[in-house]
Amino acid sequence: MTAGVNAWNAAPFPAQPTATVPVNLISVSQATSHAVKVLPFFYSDLTTVERARTVWEAFEENTEGLPDKSRLLVFQQKLKGREAERWWNNKTFKTLKVRFHNHFLSRTADELWGRLHSTKRQKGESIEEWGDRVTDLCDSLDYPDARMRYQQFRRGLNNRRMLAILDSSPARDIPEACEWLMVKDMYRPVDEDDDFEEAAPSKSAAASETPAILKPMADQVKALARSAFVRERREGMEEQGEQRAARSASAALRAADVGGRTVRPPTSYAATAAEERSRAPWYSHG
């Protein structure tokens, strides 16, 4: 059985004898606890169709006879991965079985091909575990060409030292590549963070595509904002003009009341100031 996080997903293993023990001879809690102990973890993010089927058969056999609530609890305890929480809301064992079958055992060939081409070696994953994952995906697709399997294996490597070693090796299939890397003490290498930053461009690329997808909407928003700005500016200028006209009319009325003189209303701030000065008393000195 492959060690590490893929322990659950290893080669088929015989069912434990839990199912053969009558539940009425031991408490349900003891039977549930025993099932949790004997079943390894199931890492849903790294599984394949074959491994998922093996996982389910072992789980179903080792929890047979337990009430639904206990079986669901065992499944919850053994499930790991990014999507683990979505499986915790099942009410019955039958519902869990249908969902598991639809999600893991009914994948189309297109989905499997997409997963094969996009899957990458995980940080800290041994070279043997990575080779097993690629092999299982290829088996799921009935993809027997050893050279092409090797290319899929190599393409998913992130470690630069591994790639450099394979470049100078005679390996032409996955077993040879694993053996060569293990001889070079690369069974489980110390991975650098920089080697795994290559996956980031896919996210940034998706982010960079978003403006192109939303460009018509963005252009429309910009046009509306520009139109609103122009309209507000025009309305502001008109309001300022009305205020200036009102001030001019008020100044004209005040000028007409002074000594019955007819004064031309000012048309600007400077003219208004000049008019005010002209009305101030003039005193001669000397």
Coordinates of N, CA and C in Angstrom, one line a residue, residues 66-275:
L66 N -24.5 -1.5 10.8 CA -24.6 -0.3 11.6 C -25.8 0.6 11.2
P67 N -26.4 1.3 12.1 CA -27.4 2.3 11.7 C -26.9 3.3 10.8
D68 N -27.8 4.0 10.0 CA -27.3 5.0 9.1 C -26.5 6.1 9.7
K69 N -27.0 6.5 10.9 CA -26.3 7.6 11.6 C -24.8 7.3 11.8
S70 N -24.6 6.0 12.3 CA -23.2 5.6 12.6 C -22.4 5.5 11.3
R71 N -23.0 4.9 10.2 CA -22.3 4.8 8.9 C -21.9 6.2 8.4
L72 N -22.8 7.1 8.5 CA -22.5 8.5 8.0 C -21.4 9.1 8.9
L73 N -21.4 8.8 10.2 CA -20.3 9.3 11.0 C -19.0 8.8 10.7
V74 N -18.9 7.5 10.4 CA -17.6 6.8 9.9 C -17.1 7.5 8.7
F75 N -18.0 7.7 7.7 CA -17.6 8.3 6.4 C -17.1 9.7 6.6
Q76 N -17.8 10.4 7.5 CA -17.3 11.8 7.8 C -15.9 11.8 8.4
Q77 N -15.7 10.9 9.3 CA -14.4 10.8 10.0 C -13.2 10.4 9.0
K78 N -13.5 9.7 8.0 CA -12.5 9.2 7.1 C -12.3 10.0 5.8
L79 N -13.1 10.9 5.6 CA -13.1 11.7 4.3 C -12.2 13.0 4.5
K80 N -11.3 13.2 3.6 CA -10.4 14.3 3.6 C -10.4 15.0 2.3
G81 N -10.1 16.3 2.2 CA -10.0 17.0 0.9 C -10.7 18.3 1.0
R82 N -10.6 19.1 -0.1 CA -11.2 20.4 -0.1 C -12.7 20.3 -0.1
E83 N -13.3 19.2 -0.6 CA -14.7 19.2 -0.7 C -15.3 18.3 0.4
A84 N -14.6 18.1 1.4 CA -15.1 17.2 2.5 C -16.4 17.6 3.1
E85 N -16.5 18.9 3.4 CA -17.7 19.3 4.1 C -19.0 19.2 3.4
R86 N -18.9 19.1 2.1 CA -20.1 19.0 1.3 C -20.8 17.6 1.5
W87 N -20.1 16.7 2.1 CA -20.6 15.3 2.2 C -21.1 15.1 3.6
W88 N -21.1 16.1 4.5 CA -21.5 15.9 5.9 C -23.0 16.2 6.1
N89 N -23.7 16.6 5.1 CA -25.1 16.9 5.3 C -26.1 15.8 4.8
N90 N -25.6 14.6 4.5 CA -26.4 13.5 4.1 C -27.3 13.0 5.3
K91 N -28.5 12.7 5.0 CA -29.4 12.3 6.1 C -29.5 10.7 6.2
T92 N -29.3 10.1 5.0 CA -29.4 8.6 5.0 C -28.2 8.0 4.3
F93 N -28.0 6.7 4.6 CA -26.9 6.0 3.9 C -27.2 5.9 2.4
K94 N -28.4 5.7 2.1 CA -28.8 5.6 0.7 C -28.5 6.8 -0.1
T95 N -28.7 8.0 0.5 CA -28.4 9.3 -0.2 C -26.9 9.4 -0.4
L96 N -26.2 9.0 0.6 CA -24.7 9.1 0.5 C -24.2 8.2 -0.6
K97 N -24.8 7.0 -0.7 CA -24.3 6.1 -1.7 C -24.6 6.6 -3.1
V98 N -25.7 7.2 -3.3 CA -26.1 7.7 -4.6 C -25.2 8.9 -5.0
R99 N -24.9 9.8 -4.0 CA -24.1 10.9 -4.3 C -22.6 10.5 -4.6
F100 N -22.2 9.5 -3.8 CA -20.8 9.1 -4.0 C -20.6 8.4 -5.4
H101 N -21.6 7.6 -5.8 CA -21.6 7.0 -7.1 C -21.6 8.0 -8.2
N102 N -22.4 9.0 -8.1 CA -22.5 10.0 -9.1 C -21.3 10.9 -9.2
H103 N -20.7 11.1 -8.1 CA -19.5 12.1 -8.1 C -18.2 11.4 -8.4
F104 N -18.0 10.2 -8.0 CA -16.7 9.5 -8.2 C -16.7 8.4 -9.1
L105 N -17.8 7.7 -9.3 CA -17.8 6.5 -10.1 C -18.5 6.7 -11.5
S106 N -19.0 7.8 -11.8 CA -19.7 8.0 -13.1 C -19.1 9.1 -13.9
R107 N -17.8 9.3 -13.7 CA -17.1 10.4 -14.5 C -17.0 10.0 -16.0
T108 N -17.2 11.0 -16.8 CA -17.1 10.8 -18.3 C -15.7 10.8 -18.7
A109 N -15.4 10.3 -19.9 CA -14.1 10.2 -20.4 C -13.5 11.6 -20.5
D110 N -14.3 12.6 -20.9 CA -13.8 14.0 -21.0 C -13.3 14.5 -19.7
E111 N -14.1 14.2 -18.6 CA -13.7 14.7 -17.3 C -12.4 14.0 -16.9
L112 N -12.2 12.7 -17.2 CA -11.0 12.1 -16.8 C -9.8 12.6 -17.6
W113 N -10.0 12.9 -18.9 CA -8.9 13.4 -19.7 C -8.5 14.8 -19.2
G114 N -9.5 15.6 -18.9 CA -9.2 16.9 -18.3 C -8.4 16.8 -17.0
R115 N -8.8 15.9 -16.2 CA -8.1 15.7 -14.9 C -6.7 15.2 -15.2
L116 N -6.5 14.3 -16.1 CA -5.2 13.8 -16.4 C -4.2 14.9 -16.9
H117 N -4.8 15.8 -17.7 CA -3.9 16.8 -18.3 C -3.7 17.9 -17.3
S118 N -4.5 18.1 -16.3 CA -4.4 19.2 -15.4 C -3.7 18.8 -14.1
T119 N -3.7 17.6 -13.8 CA -3.2 17.1 -12.5 C -1.7 17.4 -12.3
K120 N -1.3 17.8 -11.2 CA 0.1 18.0 -10.9 C 0.6 17.3 -9.6
R121 N 1.8 17.1 -9.5 CA 2.4 16.5 -8.3 C 2.2 17.5 -7.2
Q122 N 1.7 17.0 -6.0 CA 1.5 17.8 -4.9 C 2.8 18.0 -4.1
K123 N 3.0 19.1 -3.4 CA 4.1 19.4 -2.6 C 4.2 18.4 -1.5
G124 N 5.4 17.7 -1.4 CA 5.6 16.7 -0.4 C 5.2 15.3 -0.8
E125 N 4.6 15.2 -2.0 CA 4.1 13.9 -2.5 C 5.4 13.1 -3.0
S126 N 5.5 11.8 -2.6 CA 6.6 11.0 -3.1 C 6.5 10.7 -4.5
I127 N 7.6 10.4 -5.1 CA 7.6 10.1 -6.6 C 6.8 8.9 -6.9
E128 N 6.8 7.9 -6.0 CA 6.0 6.7 -6.1 C 4.5 7.0 -6.1
E129 N 4.1 7.8 -5.1 CA 2.7 8.2 -5.0 C 2.3 8.9 -6.3
W130 N 3.1 9.8 -6.8 CA 2.8 10.5 -8.0 C 2.6 9.6 -9.2
G131 N 3.6 8.6 -9.3 CA 3.5 7.7 -10.4 C 2.2 6.8 -10.3
D132 N 1.8 6.4 -9.1 CA 0.6 5.7 -8.9 C -0.6 6.5 -9.4
R133 N -0.6 7.7 -9.1 CA -1.8 8.6 -9.5 C -1.9 8.7 -11.0
V134 N -0.8 8.9 -11.6 CA -0.9 9.0 -13.1 C -1.2 7.7 -13.7
T135 N -0.7 6.6 -13.2 CA -1.0 5.3 -13.7 C -2.5 4.9 -13.5
D136 N -3.0 5.3 -12.4 CA -4.5 5.0 -12.2 C -5.3 5.8 -13.1
L137 N -5.0 7.1 -13.3 CA -5.8 7.9 -14.3 C -5.7 7.3 -15.7
C138 N -4.5 6.9 -16.1 CA -4.3 6.3 -17.4 C -5.1 5.0 -17.5
D139 N -5.1 4.2 -16.4 CA -5.9 3.0 -16.4 C -7.4 3.2 -16.6
S140 N -7.8 4.3 -15.9 CA -9.2 4.7 -16.0 C -9.7 5.0 -17.4
L141 N -8.7 5.5 -18.2 CA -9.0 5.9 -19.6 C -8.6 4.8 -20.6
D142 N -8.2 3.7 -20.1 CA -7.7 2.6 -21.0 C -6.6 3.2 -21.9
Y143 N -5.6 3.8 -21.3 CA -4.5 4.5 -22.0 C -3.2 3.7 -21.9
P144 N -3.0 2.7 -22.7 CA -1.9 1.8 -22.5 C -0.5 2.2 -22.9
D145 N -0.4 3.2 -23.8 CA 0.9 3.6 -24.3 C 1.9 4.1 -23.2
A146 N 2.9 3.3 -23.0 CA 3.9 3.6 -21.9 C 4.6 4.9 -22.1
R147 N 4.9 5.2 -23.4 CA 5.7 6.5 -23.6 C 4.8 7.7 -23.3
M148 N 3.5 7.6 -23.7 CA 2.6 8.7 -23.5 C 2.3 8.8 -22.0
R149 N 2.2 7.7 -21.3 CA 2.0 7.8 -19.8 C 3.2 8.5 -19.2
Y150 N 4.4 8.2 -19.7 CA 5.6 8.8 -19.1 C 5.5 10.3 -19.4
Q151 N 5.1 10.7 -20.5 CA 5.0 12.2 -20.8 C 4.0 12.9 -19.9
Q152 N 2.9 12.2 -19.6 CA 1.9 12.7 -18.6 C 2.6 12.8 -17.2
F153 N 3.3 11.8 -16.9 CA 4.0 11.8 -15.6 C 5.0 12.9 -15.5
R154 N 5.8 13.1 -16.5 CA 6.8 14.1 -16.5 C 6.2 15.5 -16.5
R155 N 5.1 15.7 -17.2 CA 4.5 17.0 -17.4 C 4.0 17.5 -16.0
G156 N 3.6 16.6 -15.2 CA 3.0 17.0 -13.9 C 4.0 17.3 -12.8
L157 N 5.3 17.1 -13.1 CA 6.4 17.4 -12.1 C 6.6 18.9 -12.0
N158 N 6.8 19.3 -10.7 CA 7.1 20.7 -10.5 C 8.5 20.9 -10.0
N159 N 9.2 19.9 -9.5 CA 10.5 20.0 -9.0 C 11.5 20.1 -10.1
R160 N 12.3 21.1 -10.1 CA 13.3 21.4 -11.2 C 14.4 20.3 -11.2
R161 N 14.8 19.9 -10.0 CA 15.9 18.9 -9.9 C 15.4 17.6 -10.5
M162 N 14.1 17.2 -10.3 CA 13.6 16.0 -10.9 C 13.6 16.1 -12.4
L163 N 13.2 17.2 -12.9 CA 13.1 17.4 -14.4 C 14.5 17.3 -15.0
A164 N 15.5 17.9 -14.3 CA 16.9 17.9 -14.8 C 17.4 16.4 -14.8
I165 N 17.1 15.7 -13.7 CA 17.6 14.3 -13.7 C 16.9 13.5 -14.8
L166 N 15.6 13.6 -15.0 CA 15.0 12.9 -16.1 C 15.5 13.3 -17.5
D167 N 15.9 14.5 -17.6 CA 16.4 15.0 -18.9 C 17.7 14.2 -19.3
S168 N 18.5 13.8 -18.3 CA 19.7 13.1 -18.5 C 19.6 11.6 -18.3
S169 N 18.4 11.1 -18.1 CA 18.2 9.7 -17.8 C 17.7 8.9 -19.1
P170 N 17.8 7.6 -19.1 CA 17.3 6.8 -20.2 C 15.9 6.4 -20.0
A171 N 15.2 6.9 -19.0 CA 13.8 6.5 -18.6 C 12.9 6.8 -19.8
R172 N 12.0 5.8 -20.1 CA 11.0 6.0 -21.1 C 9.6 5.6 -20.7
D173 N 9.5 5.2 -19.4 CA 8.2 4.9 -18.9 C 8.2 5.2 -17.4
I174 N 7.0 5.1 -16.8 CA 6.9 5.6 -15.4 C 7.7 4.7 -14.4
P175 N 7.7 3.4 -14.5 CA 8.5 2.6 -13.6 C 10.0 2.9 -13.7
E176 N 10.5 3.1 -14.9 CA 11.9 3.5 -15.1 C 12.2 4.8 -14.5
A177 N 11.3 5.8 -14.7 CA 11.5 7.1 -14.2 C 11.5 7.1 -12.6
C178 N 10.6 6.4 -12.0 CA 10.6 6.3 -10.6 C 11.8 5.7 -10.0
E179 N 12.2 4.6 -10.7 CA 13.5 3.9 -10.2 C 14.7 4.8 -10.3
W180 N 14.8 5.5 -11.5 CA 15.9 6.4 -11.7 C 15.9 7.6 -10.7
L181 N 14.8 8.1 -10.4 CA 14.7 9.2 -9.4 C 15.0 8.7 -8.0
M182 N 14.6 7.5 -7.7 CA 14.9 7.0 -6.3 C 16.4 6.7 -6.2
V183 N 17.0 6.2 -7.2 CA 18.5 6.0 -7.2 C 19.2 7.3 -6.9
K184 N 18.6 8.4 -7.5 CA 19.2 9.7 -7.3 C 18.8 10.4 -6.0
D185 N 18.2 9.6 -5.1 CA 17.8 10.1 -3.8 C 16.7 11.2 -3.9
M186 N 15.8 11.0 -4.8 CA 14.7 11.9 -5.1 C 13.3 11.3 -4.8
Y187 N 13.3 10.3 -3.9 CA 12.0 9.6 -3.6 C 11.0 10.6 -3.1
R188 N 11.4 11.4 -2.1 CA 10.6 12.5 -1.6 C 11.4 13.7 -1.3
P189 N 11.7 14.5 -2.4 CA 12.7 15.6 -2.3 C 12.1 16.7 -1.5
V190 N 13.1 17.6 -1.1 CA 12.7 18.8 -0.4 C 12.2 19.8 -1.5
D191 N 11.0 20.1 -1.5 CA 10.4 21.0 -2.5 C 10.6 22.5 -2.2
E192 N 10.9 23.3 -3.1 CA 10.9 24.7 -3.0 C 9.6 25.3 -3.4
D193 N 9.3 26.4 -2.7 CA 8.0 27.1 -3.0 C 8.0 27.6 -4.4
D194 N 9.1 28.0 -4.9 CA 9.2 28.6 -6.3 C 8.8 27.6 -7.3
D195 N 9.0 26.3 -7.0 CA 8.7 25.2 -8.0 C 7.2 25.1 -8.1
F196 N 6.5 25.5 -7.1 CA 5.0 25.3 -7.2 C 4.3 26.6 -7.5
E197 N 5.0 27.6 -7.8 CA 4.3 28.9 -8.2 C 3.9 28.9 -9.6
E198 N 4.3 27.9 -10.4 CA 3.9 27.8 -11.8 C 2.4 27.6 -12.0
A199 N 1.7 27.1 -10.9 CA 0.3 26.9 -11.0 C -0.5 28.2 -10.9
A200 N 0.2 29.2 -10.3 CA -0.4 30.5 -10.1 C -0.8 31.2 -11.4
P201 N 0.0 31.2 -12.5 CA -0.4 31.9 -13.7 C -1.8 31.5 -14.2
S202 N -2.2 30.2 -14.0 CA -3.5 29.8 -14.5 C -4.6 30.7 -13.8
K203 N -4.4 31.0 -12.5 CA -5.4 31.8 -11.9 C -5.3 33.3 -12.3
S204 N -4.1 33.7 -12.5 CA -3.9 35.1 -13.0 C -4.4 35.3 -14.4
A205 N -4.2 34.2 -15.2 CA -4.6 34.2 -16.6 C -6.1 34.3 -16.6
A206 N -6.8 33.5 -15.7 CA -8.2 33.6 -15.7 C -8.7 35.0 -15.3
A207 N -7.9 35.6 -14.3 CA -8.3 36.9 -13.9 C -8.1 37.9 -15.0
S208 N -7.1 37.7 -15.8 CA -6.8 38.7 -16.9 C -7.8 38.5 -18.0
E209 N -8.4 37.3 -18.1 CA -9.4 37.2 -19.1 C -10.8 37.8 -18.8
T210 N -11.0 38.0 -17.5 CA -12.2 38.6 -17.0 C -12.6 39.9 -17.7
P211 N -11.6 40.9 -17.7 CA -12.0 42.1 -18.4 C -12.4 42.0 -19.8
A212 N -11.8 41.0 -20.5 CA -12.2 40.8 -21.9 C -13.6 40.3 -22.0
I213 N -13.9 39.4 -21.1 CA -15.3 38.8 -21.1 C -16.3 39.9 -20.7
L214 N -15.9 40.8 -19.8 CA -16.9 41.8 -19.3 C -16.6 43.1 -20.0
K215 N -15.8 43.2 -21.1 CA -15.5 44.4 -21.7 C -16.7 45.2 -22.2
P216 N -17.7 44.6 -22.9 CA -18.9 45.4 -23.3 C -19.6 46.0 -22.1
M217 N -19.7 45.3 -21.0 CA -20.4 45.8 -19.9 C -19.5 47.0 -19.3
A218 N -18.2 46.8 -19.2 CA -17.3 47.8 -18.7 C -17.4 49.1 -19.5
D219 N -17.4 48.9 -20.9 CA -17.5 50.0 -21.7 C -18.8 50.8 -21.5
Q220 N -19.9 50.0 -21.3 CA -21.2 50.7 -21.1 C -21.2 51.5 -19.8
V221 N -20.6 50.9 -18.8 CA -20.5 51.6 -17.5 C -19.7 52.9 -17.6
K222 N -18.5 52.8 -18.3 CA -17.7 53.9 -18.5 C -18.5 55.0 -19.3
A223 N -19.2 54.6 -20.3 CA -20.0 55.6 -21.1 C -21.0 56.3 -20.2
L224 N -21.7 55.5 -19.4 CA -22.7 56.1 -18.5 C -22.1 57.0 -17.5
A225 N -20.9 56.7 -17.0 CA -20.2 57.5 -16.0 C -19.8 58.8 -16.7
R226 N -19.3 58.7 -17.9 CA -18.8 59.9 -18.6 C -20.0 60.8 -18.9
S227 N -21.1 60.2 -19.4 CA -22.3 61.0 -19.7 C -22.8 61.7 -18.4
A228 N -22.8 61.0 -17.3 CA -23.2 61.6 -16.0 C -22.3 62.8 -15.6
F229 N -21.0 62.6 -15.8 CA -20.1 63.6 -15.5 C -20.3 64.9 -16.3
V230 N -20.5 64.7 -17.6 CA -20.7 65.8 -18.5 C -22.0 66.5 -18.1
R231 N -23.1 65.7 -17.8 CA -24.3 66.3 -17.5 C -24.2 67.1 -16.2
E232 N -23.6 66.5 -15.2 CA -23.4 67.2 -13.9 C -22.6 68.5 -14.1
R233 N -21.6 68.4 -14.9 CA -20.8 69.6 -15.2 C -21.6 70.7 -15.8
R234 N -22.4 70.3 -16.8 CA -23.2 71.3 -17.5 C -24.2 71.9 -16.6
E235 N -24.9 71.1 -15.8 CA -25.8 71.6 -14.8 C -25.2 72.5 -13.8
G236 N -24.0 72.2 -13.4 CA -23.2 73.1 -12.5 C -22.9 74.4 -13.1
M237 N -22.5 74.4 -14.3 CA -22.2 75.7 -15.0 C -23.5 76.5 -15.2
E238 N -24.6 75.9 -15.5 CA -25.8 76.6 -15.7 C -26.3 77.2 -14.3
E239 N -26.1 76.5 -13.2 CA -26.5 77.0 -11.9 C -25.6 78.2 -11.5
Q240 N -24.3 78.1 -11.8 CA -23.4 79.2 -11.6 C -23.8 80.4 -12.4
G241 N -24.2 80.2 -13.6 CA -24.6 81.3 -14.5 C -25.9 82.0 -13.9
E242 N -26.8 81.2 -13.5 CA -28.0 81.7 -12.9 C -27.7 82.5 -11.6
Q243 N -26.8 82.0 -10.8 CA -26.4 82.7 -9.6 C -25.8 84.1 -9.9
R244 N -24.9 84.1 -10.9 CA -24.3 85.4 -11.3 C -25.3 86.3 -11.9
A245 N -26.3 85.8 -12.6 CA -27.4 86.7 -13.2 C -28.2 87.3 -12.1
A246 N -28.5 86.5 -11.0 CA -29.3 87.0 -9.9 C -28.5 88.0 -9.1
R247 N -27.2 87.8 -9.0 CA -26.4 88.8 -8.3 C -26.4 90.1 -9.1
S248 N -26.3 90.0 -10.4 CA -26.2 91.2 -11.2 C -27.5 92.0 -11.2
A249 N -28.7 91.2 -11.2 CA -30.0 91.9 -11.1 C -30.1 92.6 -9.8
S250 N -29.7 91.9 -8.7 CA -29.8 92.6 -7.4 C -29.0 93.8 -7.3
A251 N -27.8 93.8 -7.9 CA -26.9 94.9 -7.8 C -27.5 96.1 -8.6
A252 N -28.2 95.8 -9.7 CA -28.8 96.8 -10.6 C -29.9 97.5 -9.8
L253 N -30.7 96.7 -9.1 CA -31.8 97.3 -8.3 C -31.3 98.2 -7.2
R254 N -30.2 97.8 -6.6 CA -29.6 98.7 -5.5 C -29.1 100.0 -6.2
A255 N -28.5 99.9 -7.3 CA -27.9 101.0 -8.0 C -29.0 102.0 -8.4
A256 N -30.2 101.5 -8.8 CA -31.3 102.4 -9.2 C -31.9 103.1 -8.0
D257 N -31.7 102.6 -6.8 CA -32.3 103.3 -5.7 C -31.4 104.4 -5.1
V258 N -30.2 104.4 -5.5 CA -29.2 105.4 -5.0 C -29.4 106.7 -5.8
G259 N -30.0 107.8 -5.2 CA -30.0 109.1 -5.9 C -30.8 109.1 -7.1
G260 N -31.6 108.1 -7.4 CA -32.4 108.1 -8.6 C -31.5 108.1 -9.9
R261 N -30.2 107.7 -9.6 CA -29.3 107.6 -10.8 C -29.5 106.3 -11.5
T262 N -29.3 106.4 -12.8 CA -29.4 105.2 -13.6 C -28.0 104.6 -13.8
V263 N -27.8 103.4 -13.3 CA -26.5 102.8 -13.4 C -26.6 101.5 -14.1
R264 N -25.7 101.3 -15.0 CA -25.7 100.0 -15.8 C -25.3 98.9 -14.9
P265 N -26.1 97.9 -14.8 CA -25.7 96.7 -13.9 C -24.4 96.1 -14.3
P266 N -23.6 95.8 -13.3 CA -22.3 95.2 -13.6 C -22.5 93.8 -14.2
T267 N -21.5 93.4 -14.9 CA -21.5 92.1 -15.6 C -20.5 91.2 -15.0
S268 N -19.7 91.6 -14.0 CA -18.7 90.8 -13.5 C -18.3 91.3 -12.1
Y269 N -17.6 90.5 -11.3 CA -17.2 90.9 -10.0 C -16.4 92.2 -10.0
A270 N -15.5 92.3 -11.0 CA -14.7 93.6 -11.0 C -15.6 94.8 -11.3
A271 N -16.6 94.6 -12.1 CA -17.5 95.7 -12.4 C -18.3 96.1 -11.2
T272 N -18.7 95.0 -10.4 CA -19.5 95.3 -9.2 C -18.7 96.0 -8.2
A273 N -17.4 95.6 -8.0 CA -16.5 96.3 -7.1 C -16.3 97.8 -7.5
A274 N -16.1 98.0 -8.8 CA -16.0 99.4 -9.3 C -17.2 100.2 -9.0
E275 N -18.4 99.6 -9.2 CA -19.6 100.4 -8.9 C -19.7 100.7 -7.5

